[in-house]
Coordinates of C-alpha atoms in Angstrom, one line a residue:
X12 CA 0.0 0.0 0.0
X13 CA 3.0 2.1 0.9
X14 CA 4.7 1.5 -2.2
X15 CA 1.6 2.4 -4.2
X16 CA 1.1 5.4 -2.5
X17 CA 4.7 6.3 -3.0
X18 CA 4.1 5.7 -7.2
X19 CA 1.3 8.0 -7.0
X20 CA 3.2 10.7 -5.2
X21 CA 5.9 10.7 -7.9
X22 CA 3.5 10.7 -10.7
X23 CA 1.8 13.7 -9.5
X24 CA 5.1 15.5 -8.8
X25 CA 6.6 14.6 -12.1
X26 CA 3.4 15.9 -14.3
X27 CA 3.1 19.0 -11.6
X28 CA 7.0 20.0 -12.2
X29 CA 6.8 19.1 -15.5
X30 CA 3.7 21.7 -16.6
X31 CA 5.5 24.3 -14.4
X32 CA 8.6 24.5 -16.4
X33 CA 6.7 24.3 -19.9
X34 CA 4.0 27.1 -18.0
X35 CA 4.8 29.8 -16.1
X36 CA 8.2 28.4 -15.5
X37 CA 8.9 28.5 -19.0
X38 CA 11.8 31.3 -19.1
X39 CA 13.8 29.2 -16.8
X40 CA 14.3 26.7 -19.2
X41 CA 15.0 29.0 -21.9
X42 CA 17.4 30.7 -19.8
X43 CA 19.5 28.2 -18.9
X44 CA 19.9 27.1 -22.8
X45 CA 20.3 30.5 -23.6
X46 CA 23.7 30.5 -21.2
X47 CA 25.1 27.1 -21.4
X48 CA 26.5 25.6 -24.3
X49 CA 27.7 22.2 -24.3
X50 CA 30.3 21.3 -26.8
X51 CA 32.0 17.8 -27.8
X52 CA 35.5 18.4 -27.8
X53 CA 38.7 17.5 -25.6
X54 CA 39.5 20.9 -25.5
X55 CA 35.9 21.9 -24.0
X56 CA 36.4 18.7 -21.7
X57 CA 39.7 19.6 -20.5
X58 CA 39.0 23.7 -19.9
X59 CA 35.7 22.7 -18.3
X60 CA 37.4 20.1 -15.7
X61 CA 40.3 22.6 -15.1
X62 CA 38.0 25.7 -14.7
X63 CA 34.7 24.7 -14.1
X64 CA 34.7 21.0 -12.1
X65 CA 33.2 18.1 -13.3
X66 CA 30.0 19.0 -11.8
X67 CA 29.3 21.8 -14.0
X68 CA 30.0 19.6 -17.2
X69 CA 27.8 17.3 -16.5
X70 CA 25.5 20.1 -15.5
X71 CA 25.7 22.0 -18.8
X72 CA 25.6 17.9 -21.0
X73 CA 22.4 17.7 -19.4
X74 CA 21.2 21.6 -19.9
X75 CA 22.0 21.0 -23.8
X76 CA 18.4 19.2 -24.0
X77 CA 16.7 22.2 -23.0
X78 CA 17.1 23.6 -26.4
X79 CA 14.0 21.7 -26.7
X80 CA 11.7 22.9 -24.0
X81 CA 9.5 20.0 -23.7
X82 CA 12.6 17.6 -23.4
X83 CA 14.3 20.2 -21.0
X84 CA 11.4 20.2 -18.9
X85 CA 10.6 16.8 -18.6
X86 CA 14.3 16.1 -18.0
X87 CA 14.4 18.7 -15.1
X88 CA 11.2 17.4 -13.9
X89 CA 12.4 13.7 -13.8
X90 CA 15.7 14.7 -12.0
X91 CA 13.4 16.7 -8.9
X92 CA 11.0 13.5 -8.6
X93 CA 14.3 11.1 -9.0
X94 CA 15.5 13.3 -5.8
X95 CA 11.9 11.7 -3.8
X96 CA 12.6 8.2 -4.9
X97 CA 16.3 8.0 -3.9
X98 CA 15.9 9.8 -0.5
X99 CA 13.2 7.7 0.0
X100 CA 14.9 4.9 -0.8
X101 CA 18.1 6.1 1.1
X102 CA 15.9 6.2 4.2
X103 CA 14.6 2.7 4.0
X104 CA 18.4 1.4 3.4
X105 CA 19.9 3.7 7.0
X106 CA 16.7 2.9 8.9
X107 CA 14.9 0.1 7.9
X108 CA 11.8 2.1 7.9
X109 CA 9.2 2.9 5.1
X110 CA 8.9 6.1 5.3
X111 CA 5.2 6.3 6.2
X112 CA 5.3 10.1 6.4
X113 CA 6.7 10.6 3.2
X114 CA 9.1 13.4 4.5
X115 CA 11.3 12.7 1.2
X116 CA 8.9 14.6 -1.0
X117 CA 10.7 17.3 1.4
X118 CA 13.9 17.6 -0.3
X119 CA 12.4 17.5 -3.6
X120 CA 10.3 20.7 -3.1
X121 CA 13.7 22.8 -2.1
X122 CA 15.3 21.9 -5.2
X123 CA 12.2 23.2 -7.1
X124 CA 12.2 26.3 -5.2
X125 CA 15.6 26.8 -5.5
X126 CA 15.0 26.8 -9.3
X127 CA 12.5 29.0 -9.6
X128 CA 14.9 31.8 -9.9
X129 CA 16.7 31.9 -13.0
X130 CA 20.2 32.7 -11.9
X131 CA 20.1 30.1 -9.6
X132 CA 23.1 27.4 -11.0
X133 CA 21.4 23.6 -12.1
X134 CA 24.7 22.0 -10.6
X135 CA 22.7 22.0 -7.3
X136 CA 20.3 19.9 -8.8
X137 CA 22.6 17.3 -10.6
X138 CA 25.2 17.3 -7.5
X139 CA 22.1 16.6 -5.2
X140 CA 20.9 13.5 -7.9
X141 CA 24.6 12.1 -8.0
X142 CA 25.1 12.4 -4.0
X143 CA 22.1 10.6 -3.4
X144 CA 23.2 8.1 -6.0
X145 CA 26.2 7.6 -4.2
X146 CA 24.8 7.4 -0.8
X147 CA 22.4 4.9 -1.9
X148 CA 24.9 2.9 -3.6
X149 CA 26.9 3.1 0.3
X150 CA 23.6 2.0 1.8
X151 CA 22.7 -1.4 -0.6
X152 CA 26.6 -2.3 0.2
X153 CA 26.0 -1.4 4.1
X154 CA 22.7 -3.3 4.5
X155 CA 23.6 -6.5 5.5
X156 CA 24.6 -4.1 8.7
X157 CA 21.9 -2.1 9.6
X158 CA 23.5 0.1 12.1
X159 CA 21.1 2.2 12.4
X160 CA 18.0 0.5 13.0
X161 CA 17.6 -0.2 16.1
X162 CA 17.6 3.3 16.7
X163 CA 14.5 3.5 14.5
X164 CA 12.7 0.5 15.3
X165 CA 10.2 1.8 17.1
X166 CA 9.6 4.9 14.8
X167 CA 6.5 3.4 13.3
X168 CA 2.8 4.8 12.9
X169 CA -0.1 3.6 14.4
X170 CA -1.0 0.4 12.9
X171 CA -4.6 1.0 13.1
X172 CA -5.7 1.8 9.2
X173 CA -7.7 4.8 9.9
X174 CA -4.9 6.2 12.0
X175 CA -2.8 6.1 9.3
X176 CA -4.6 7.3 6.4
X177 CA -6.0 10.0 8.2
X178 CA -2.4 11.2 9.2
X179 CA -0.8 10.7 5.6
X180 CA -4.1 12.5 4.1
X181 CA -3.0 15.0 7.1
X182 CA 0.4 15.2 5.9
X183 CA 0.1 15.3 2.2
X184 CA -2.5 18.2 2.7
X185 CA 0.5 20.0 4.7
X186 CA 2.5 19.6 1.6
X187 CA 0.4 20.8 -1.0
X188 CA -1.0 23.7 0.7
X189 CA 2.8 24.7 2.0
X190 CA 4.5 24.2 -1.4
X191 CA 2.1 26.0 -3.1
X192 CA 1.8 29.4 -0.7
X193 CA 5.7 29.0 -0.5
X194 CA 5.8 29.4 -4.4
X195 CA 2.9 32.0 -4.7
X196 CA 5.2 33.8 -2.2
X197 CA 8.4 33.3 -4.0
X198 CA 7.7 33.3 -7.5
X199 CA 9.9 36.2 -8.9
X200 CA 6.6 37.7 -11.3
X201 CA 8.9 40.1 -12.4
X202 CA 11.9 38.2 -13.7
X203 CA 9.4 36.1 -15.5
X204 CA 7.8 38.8 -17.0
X205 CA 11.0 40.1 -18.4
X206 CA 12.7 37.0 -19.6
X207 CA 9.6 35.9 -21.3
X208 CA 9.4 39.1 -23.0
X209 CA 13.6 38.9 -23.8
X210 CA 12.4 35.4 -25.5
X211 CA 9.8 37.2 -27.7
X212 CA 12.0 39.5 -28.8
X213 CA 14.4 36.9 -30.0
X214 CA 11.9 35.2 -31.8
X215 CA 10.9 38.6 -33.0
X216 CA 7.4 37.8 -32.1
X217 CA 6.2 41.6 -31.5
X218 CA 2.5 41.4 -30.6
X219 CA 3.6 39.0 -27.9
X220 CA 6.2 42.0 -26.9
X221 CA 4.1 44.4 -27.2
X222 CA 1.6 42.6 -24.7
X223 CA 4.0 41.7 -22.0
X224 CA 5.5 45.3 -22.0
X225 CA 2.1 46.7 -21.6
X226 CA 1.5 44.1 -18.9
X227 CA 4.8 45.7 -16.7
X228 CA 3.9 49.7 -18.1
X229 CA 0.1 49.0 -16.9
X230 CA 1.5 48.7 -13.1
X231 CA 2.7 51.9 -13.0
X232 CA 6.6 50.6 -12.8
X233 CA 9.4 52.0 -14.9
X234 CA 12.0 50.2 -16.1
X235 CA 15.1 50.6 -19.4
X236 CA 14.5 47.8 -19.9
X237 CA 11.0 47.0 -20.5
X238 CA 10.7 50.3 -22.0
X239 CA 13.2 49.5 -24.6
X240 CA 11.5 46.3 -25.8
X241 CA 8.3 48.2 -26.0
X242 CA 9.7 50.6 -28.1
X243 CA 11.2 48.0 -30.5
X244 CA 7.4 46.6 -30.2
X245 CA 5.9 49.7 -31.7
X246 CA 8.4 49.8 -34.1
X247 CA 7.7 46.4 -36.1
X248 CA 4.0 47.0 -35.5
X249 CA 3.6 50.0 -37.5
X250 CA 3.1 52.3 -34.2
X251 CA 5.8 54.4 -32.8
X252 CA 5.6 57.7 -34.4
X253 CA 1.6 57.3 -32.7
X254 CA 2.3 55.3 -29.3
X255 CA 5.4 56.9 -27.7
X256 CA 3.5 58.6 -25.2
X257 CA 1.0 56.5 -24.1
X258 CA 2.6 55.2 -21.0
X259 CA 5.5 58.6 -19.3
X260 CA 8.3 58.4 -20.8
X261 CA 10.4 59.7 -17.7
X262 CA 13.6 58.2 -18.6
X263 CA 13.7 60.6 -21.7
X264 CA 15.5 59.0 -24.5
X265 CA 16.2 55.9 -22.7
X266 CA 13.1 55.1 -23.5
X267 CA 14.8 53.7 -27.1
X268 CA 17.7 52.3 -26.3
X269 CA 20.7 51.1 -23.5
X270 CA 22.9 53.5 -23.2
X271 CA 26.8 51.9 -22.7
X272 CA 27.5 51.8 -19.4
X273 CA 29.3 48.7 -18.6
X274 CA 26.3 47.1 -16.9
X275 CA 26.7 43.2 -17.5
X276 CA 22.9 42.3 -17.4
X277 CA 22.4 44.9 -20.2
X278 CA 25.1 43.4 -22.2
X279 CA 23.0 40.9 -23.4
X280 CA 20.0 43.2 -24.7
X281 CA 22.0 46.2 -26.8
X282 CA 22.5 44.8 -29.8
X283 CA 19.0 44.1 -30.6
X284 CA 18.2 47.6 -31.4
X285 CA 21.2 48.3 -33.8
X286 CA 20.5 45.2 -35.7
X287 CA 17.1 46.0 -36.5
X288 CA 18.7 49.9 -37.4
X289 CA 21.1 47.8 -39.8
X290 CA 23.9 49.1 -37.3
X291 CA 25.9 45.9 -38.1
X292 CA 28.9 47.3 -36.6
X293 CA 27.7 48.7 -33.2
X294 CA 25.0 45.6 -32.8
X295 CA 28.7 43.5 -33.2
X296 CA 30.6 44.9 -30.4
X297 CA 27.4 44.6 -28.1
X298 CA 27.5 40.9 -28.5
X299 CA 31.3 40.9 -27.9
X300 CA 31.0 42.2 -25.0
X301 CA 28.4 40.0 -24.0
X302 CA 30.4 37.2 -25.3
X303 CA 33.2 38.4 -22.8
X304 CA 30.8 38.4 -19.8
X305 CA 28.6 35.3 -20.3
X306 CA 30.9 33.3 -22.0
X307 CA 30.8 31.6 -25.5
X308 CA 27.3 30.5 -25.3
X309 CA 24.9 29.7 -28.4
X310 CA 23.3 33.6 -28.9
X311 CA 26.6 35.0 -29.0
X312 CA 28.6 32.7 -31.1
X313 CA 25.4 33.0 -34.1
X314 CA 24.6 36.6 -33.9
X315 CA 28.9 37.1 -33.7
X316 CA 29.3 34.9 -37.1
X317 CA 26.2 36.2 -38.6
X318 CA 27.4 39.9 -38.0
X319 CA 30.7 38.9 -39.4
X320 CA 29.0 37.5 -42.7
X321 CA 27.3 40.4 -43.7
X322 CA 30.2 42.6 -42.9
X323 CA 32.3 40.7 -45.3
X324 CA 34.7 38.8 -42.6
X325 CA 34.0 35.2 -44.0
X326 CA 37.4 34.1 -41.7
X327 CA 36.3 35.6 -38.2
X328 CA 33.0 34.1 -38.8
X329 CA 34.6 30.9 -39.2
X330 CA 36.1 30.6 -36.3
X331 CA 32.7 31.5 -34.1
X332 CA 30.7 28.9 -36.5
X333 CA 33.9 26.0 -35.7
X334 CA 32.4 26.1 -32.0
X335 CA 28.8 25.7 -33.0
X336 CA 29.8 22.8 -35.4
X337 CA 31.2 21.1 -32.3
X338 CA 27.7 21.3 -30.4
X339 CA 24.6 18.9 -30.6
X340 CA 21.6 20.8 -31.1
X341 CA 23.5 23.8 -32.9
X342 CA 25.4 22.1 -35.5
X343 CA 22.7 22.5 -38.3
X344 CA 22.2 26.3 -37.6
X345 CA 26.4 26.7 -38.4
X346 CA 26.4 24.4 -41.3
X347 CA 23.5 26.6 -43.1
X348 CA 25.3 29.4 -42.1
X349 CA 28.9 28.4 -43.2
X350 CA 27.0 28.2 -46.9
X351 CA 27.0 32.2 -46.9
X352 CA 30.2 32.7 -46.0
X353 CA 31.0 34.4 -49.1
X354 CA 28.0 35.9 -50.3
X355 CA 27.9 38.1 -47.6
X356 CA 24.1 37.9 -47.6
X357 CA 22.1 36.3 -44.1
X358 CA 18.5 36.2 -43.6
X359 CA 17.1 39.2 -41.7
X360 CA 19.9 41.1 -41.7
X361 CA 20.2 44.5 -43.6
X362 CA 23.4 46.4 -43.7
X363 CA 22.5 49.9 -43.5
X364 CA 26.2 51.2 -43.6
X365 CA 27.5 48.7 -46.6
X366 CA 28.0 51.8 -49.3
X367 CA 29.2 54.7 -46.6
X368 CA 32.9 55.5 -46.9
X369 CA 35.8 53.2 -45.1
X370 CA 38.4 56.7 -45.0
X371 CA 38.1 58.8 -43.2
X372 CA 37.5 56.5 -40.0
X373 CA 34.2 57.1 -38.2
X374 CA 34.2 56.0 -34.1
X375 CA 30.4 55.3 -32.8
X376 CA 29.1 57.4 -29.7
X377 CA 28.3 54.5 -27.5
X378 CA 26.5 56.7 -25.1
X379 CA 24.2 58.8 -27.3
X380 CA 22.3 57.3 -29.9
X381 CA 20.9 60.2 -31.8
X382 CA 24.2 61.5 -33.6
X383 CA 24.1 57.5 -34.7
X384 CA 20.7 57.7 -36.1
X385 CA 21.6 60.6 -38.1
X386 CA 24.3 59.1 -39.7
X387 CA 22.1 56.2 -40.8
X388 CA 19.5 58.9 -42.5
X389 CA 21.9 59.7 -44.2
X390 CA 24.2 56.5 -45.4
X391 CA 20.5 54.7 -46.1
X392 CA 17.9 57.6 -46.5
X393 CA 15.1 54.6 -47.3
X394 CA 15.9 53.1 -43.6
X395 CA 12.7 53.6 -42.5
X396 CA 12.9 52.7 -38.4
X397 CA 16.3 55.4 -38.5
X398 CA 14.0 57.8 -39.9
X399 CA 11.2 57.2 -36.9
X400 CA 13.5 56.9 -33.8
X401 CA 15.5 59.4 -34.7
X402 CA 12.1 61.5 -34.6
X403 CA 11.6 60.2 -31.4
X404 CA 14.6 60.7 -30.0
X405 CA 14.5 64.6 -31.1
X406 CA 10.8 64.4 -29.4
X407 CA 11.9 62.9 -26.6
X408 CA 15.5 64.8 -26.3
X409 CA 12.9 68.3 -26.3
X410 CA 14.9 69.4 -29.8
X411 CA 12.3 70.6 -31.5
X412 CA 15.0 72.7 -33.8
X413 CA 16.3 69.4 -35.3
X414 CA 13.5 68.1 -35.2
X415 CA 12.0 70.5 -37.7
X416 CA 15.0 70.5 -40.0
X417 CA 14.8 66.6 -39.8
X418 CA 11.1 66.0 -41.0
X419 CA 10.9 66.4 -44.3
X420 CA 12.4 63.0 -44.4
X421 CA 9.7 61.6 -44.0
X422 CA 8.3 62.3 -47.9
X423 CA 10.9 59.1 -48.5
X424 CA 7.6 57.4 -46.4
X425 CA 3.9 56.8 -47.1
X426 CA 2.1 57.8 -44.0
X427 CA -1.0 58.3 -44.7
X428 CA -1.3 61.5 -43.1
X429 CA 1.0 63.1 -40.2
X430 CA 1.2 61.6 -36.6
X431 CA -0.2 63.2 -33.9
X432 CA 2.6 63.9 -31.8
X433 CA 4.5 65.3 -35.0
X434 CA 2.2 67.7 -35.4
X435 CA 2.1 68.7 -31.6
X436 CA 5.7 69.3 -31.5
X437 CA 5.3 71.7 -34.5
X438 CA 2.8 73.5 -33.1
X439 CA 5.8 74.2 -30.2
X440 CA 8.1 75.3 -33.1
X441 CA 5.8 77.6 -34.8
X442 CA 5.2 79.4 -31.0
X443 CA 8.8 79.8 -31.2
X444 CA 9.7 80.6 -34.9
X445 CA 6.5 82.7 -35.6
X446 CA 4.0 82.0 -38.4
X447 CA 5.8 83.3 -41.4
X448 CA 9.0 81.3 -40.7
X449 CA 7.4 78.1 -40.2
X450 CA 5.0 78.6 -43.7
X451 CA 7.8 79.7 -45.4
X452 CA 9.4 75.8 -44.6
X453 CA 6.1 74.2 -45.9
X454 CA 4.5 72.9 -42.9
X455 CA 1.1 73.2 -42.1
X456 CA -1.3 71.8 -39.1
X457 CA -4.4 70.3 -39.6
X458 CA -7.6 72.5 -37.8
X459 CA -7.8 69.3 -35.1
X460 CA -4.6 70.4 -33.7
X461 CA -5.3 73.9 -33.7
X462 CA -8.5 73.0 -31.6
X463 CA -7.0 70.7 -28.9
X464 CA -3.7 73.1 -28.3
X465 CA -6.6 75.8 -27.2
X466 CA -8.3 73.1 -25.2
X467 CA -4.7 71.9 -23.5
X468 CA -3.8 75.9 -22.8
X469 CA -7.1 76.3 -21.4
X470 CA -7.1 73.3 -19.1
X471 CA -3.1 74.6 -18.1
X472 CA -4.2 77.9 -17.6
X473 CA -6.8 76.6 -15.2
X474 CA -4.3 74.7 -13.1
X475 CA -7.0 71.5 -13.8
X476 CA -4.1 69.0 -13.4
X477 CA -6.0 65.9 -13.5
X478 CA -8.6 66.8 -16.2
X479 CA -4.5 67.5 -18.1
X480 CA -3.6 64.4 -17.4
X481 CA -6.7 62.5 -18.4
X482 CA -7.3 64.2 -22.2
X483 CA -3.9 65.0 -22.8
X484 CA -1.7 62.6 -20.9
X485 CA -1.0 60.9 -23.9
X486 CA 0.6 64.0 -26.0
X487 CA 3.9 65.5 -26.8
X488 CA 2.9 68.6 -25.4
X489 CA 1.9 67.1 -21.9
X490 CA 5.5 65.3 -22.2
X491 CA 7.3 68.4 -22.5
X492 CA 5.5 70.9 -19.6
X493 CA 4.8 67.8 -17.1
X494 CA 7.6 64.8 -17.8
X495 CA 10.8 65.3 -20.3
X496 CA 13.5 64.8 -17.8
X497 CA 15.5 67.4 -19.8
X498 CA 13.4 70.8 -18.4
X499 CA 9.8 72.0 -19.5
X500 CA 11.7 74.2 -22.3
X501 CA 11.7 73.2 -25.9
X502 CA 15.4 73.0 -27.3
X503 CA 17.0 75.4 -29.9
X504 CA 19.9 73.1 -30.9

């Protein structure tokens, strides 16, 4: 009966781990692919046992499965529910006793918990599998000796049936309701809301970004990072130049992008931006330095050779696509990569800079992207997402001067009519240039504008804050008087 009951409580652990990690768990499976790479080589072996241990080999053989995340989290889930079975087994073989109780479910719930933080390392869980191993490998060669029963002996439950099914029903209840207030407690929502969104935007899957940004802006937190992807989000869905204030953008221009600053989390996430401008160059030295922080892991090593394709350097891609060629899963992805080695052309990758001049040399401003997006205007005048963050970045920067002198750029574009927020921050730079000045450069505002500028002066004039906030928190003009972290003042230059 014991036994069976002991069956049953594995199943249910297996199946409940198992729909964790491919649920709302998910990211930590992609995560740990993401940052291990597991390669077949005696080089790999032999700078992995001299640097690492052998622990974290066999950690990162087994994390290699991951790359499919059913396999990964059926594997993960099997090695939790073999940690029930062993201790429970390691019990009987010290003891002699069954472990009516079930207290070995016990060690099986920390290692859970212990993963549900992604940074946490798997080598706990593997070193935990392989010392119970070894223990219970001790114990069958020890039990012809049971020293330790005697001391047990007596350690049993009632023998009375109801007794002890009302006291395991007792104790199971204990366990279930405890696990599952200690995870509801636990659960780091906002790590998983930001590594599931980092997997979107890897799989360029922007609606889904789009959603999980809004999830994080809704709460009414701020954060460069978040804000970034939803920028990108916009982009690819056609609604930047008419969403980027919807939600205060109080961190100004780092609303678009990570500015360099050494940070090693944010390592990871720069480049995305610059390859999507067709910044090659700048998008390559992000994922270097990732590379030098994380390590040569599977992201890195693609992205470093891909990079190195389009920009023409067929041998230092080589030598990033040797190491993929000596992994399992990855293989494949270097082979059909090694195929373009001199054409120069990948998939989903556009070169922006391929026709601007080598001489004289040109050094990138790693801390302020809009000198960057200028350039691009004008090396590729048809890149169309240049075109709208630079915009934004004028907007958001308060510049309404270059903004102006940058907009007739956009007749390279078919918008079907001007966005709002364009318009509202040329309403600022006719109050500053006059009326003459600004007809004699073409532009013109539609009547709508006109009419809601006099209804946001009226409502400022009136000191009606929250009726402000309400009609016009949304606008460029409510941006510059109530959030630009640059001053309430519009920018000559």
């Amino acid at each position: 009966m014991n036994r069976l009951i002991s069956y049953i409580i594995g199943t249910l652990l297996a199946v409940s781990y198992f729909l964790s990690y491919r649920g709302i768990l998910s990211h930590v499976i992609a995560y740990h692919e993401q940052h291990h790479l597991f390669l077949y080589s005696e080089a790999y072996l032999a700078h992995q046992l001299e640097t690492e241990g052998l622990l974290r080999y066999l950690t990162d053989f087994l994390i290699q499965f991951f790359y499919y995340p059913t396999a990964g989290s059926a594997l993960l889930a099997l090695l939790l529910t073999a940690s029930y079975f062993l201790t429970r087994r390691l019990v009987f073989l010290f003891t002699g006793l069954t472990d009516a109780l079930h207290l070995s479910v016990l060690p099986s719930f920390a290692l859970f918990f212990y993963t549900l933080s992604a940074e946490h390392e798997l080598t706990w869980v593997t070193g935990w599998t392989l010392a119970l191993c070894g223990l219970c490998l001790i114990g069958h060669l020890l039990r012809p000796y049971p020293l330790l029963q005697p001391v047990f002996r007596r350690l049993h439950l009632p023998r009375r049936t109801g007794w002890r099914i009302t006291c395991l029903l007792t104790v199971l209840t204990a366990y279930t309701a405890g696990g599952y207030l200690y995870f509801i407690h636990h659960y780091n929502r906002k790590e998983g809301i930001m590594l599931k969104t980092e997997q979107f935007v890897r799989h360029k899957d922007w609606p889904a970004v789009l959603d999980y940004t809004e999830r994080y802006l809704n709460s009414g937190k701020t954060n460069p990072l978040m804000a970034y992807f939803h920028s990108l989000a916009l982009y690819h869905t056609g609604q930047l130049p008419y969403r980027l204030f919807d939600y205060p953008a109080t961190l100004g221009v780092k609303t678009l992008y990570l500015p360099w600053n050494s940070n090693s989390r944010e390592s990871e996430y720069g480049h995305f931006v610059y390859e999507d401008l067709g910044y090659l160059n700048e998008a390559h030295r992000w994922e270097f330095e990732a590379m030098v922080v994380w390590g040569e892991t599977a992201p890195h090593l693609l992205n470093l050779a891909r990079y190195n394709i389009a920009n023409h350097r067929p041998r230092v891609a080589q030598r990033f696509l040797n190491k993929l060629k000596q992994s399992l899963f990855y293989r494949s992805e270097a082979l059909q990569l090694e195929k373009q080695l001199t054409s120069g052309n990948v998939e989903g990758l556009h070169n922006a800079l391929s026709a601007a001049p080598d001489r004289p040399a040109r050094f990138s401003n790693v801390l302020n992207l809009g000198p960057e997006l200028e350039y691009l205007c004008d090396q590729d005048p048809e890149n169309r997402m240049a075109f709208e963050y630079l915009m934004s970045y004028l907007l958001l920067s308060n510049n309404i001067q270059r903004f102006a002198d940058n907009l007739p750029r956009i007749r390279r574009f078919h918008y079907p009519s001007l966005p709002p927020a364009y318009e509202e921050a040329l309403y600022v730079y006719r109050l500053k240039v006059g009326e003459e000045a600004f007809r004699d450069r073409g532009f013109r505002l539609s009547d709508t504008t006109e009419a809601r500028f006099r209804r946001y002066y009226q409502l400022l004039q009136a000191g009606q804050t929250a009726a402000l906030r309400s009609e016009f928190g949304n606008t460029y003009w409510y941006y510059l008087h109530h959030l630009s972290p640059y001053g309430n003042k519009a920018i000559d230059n």
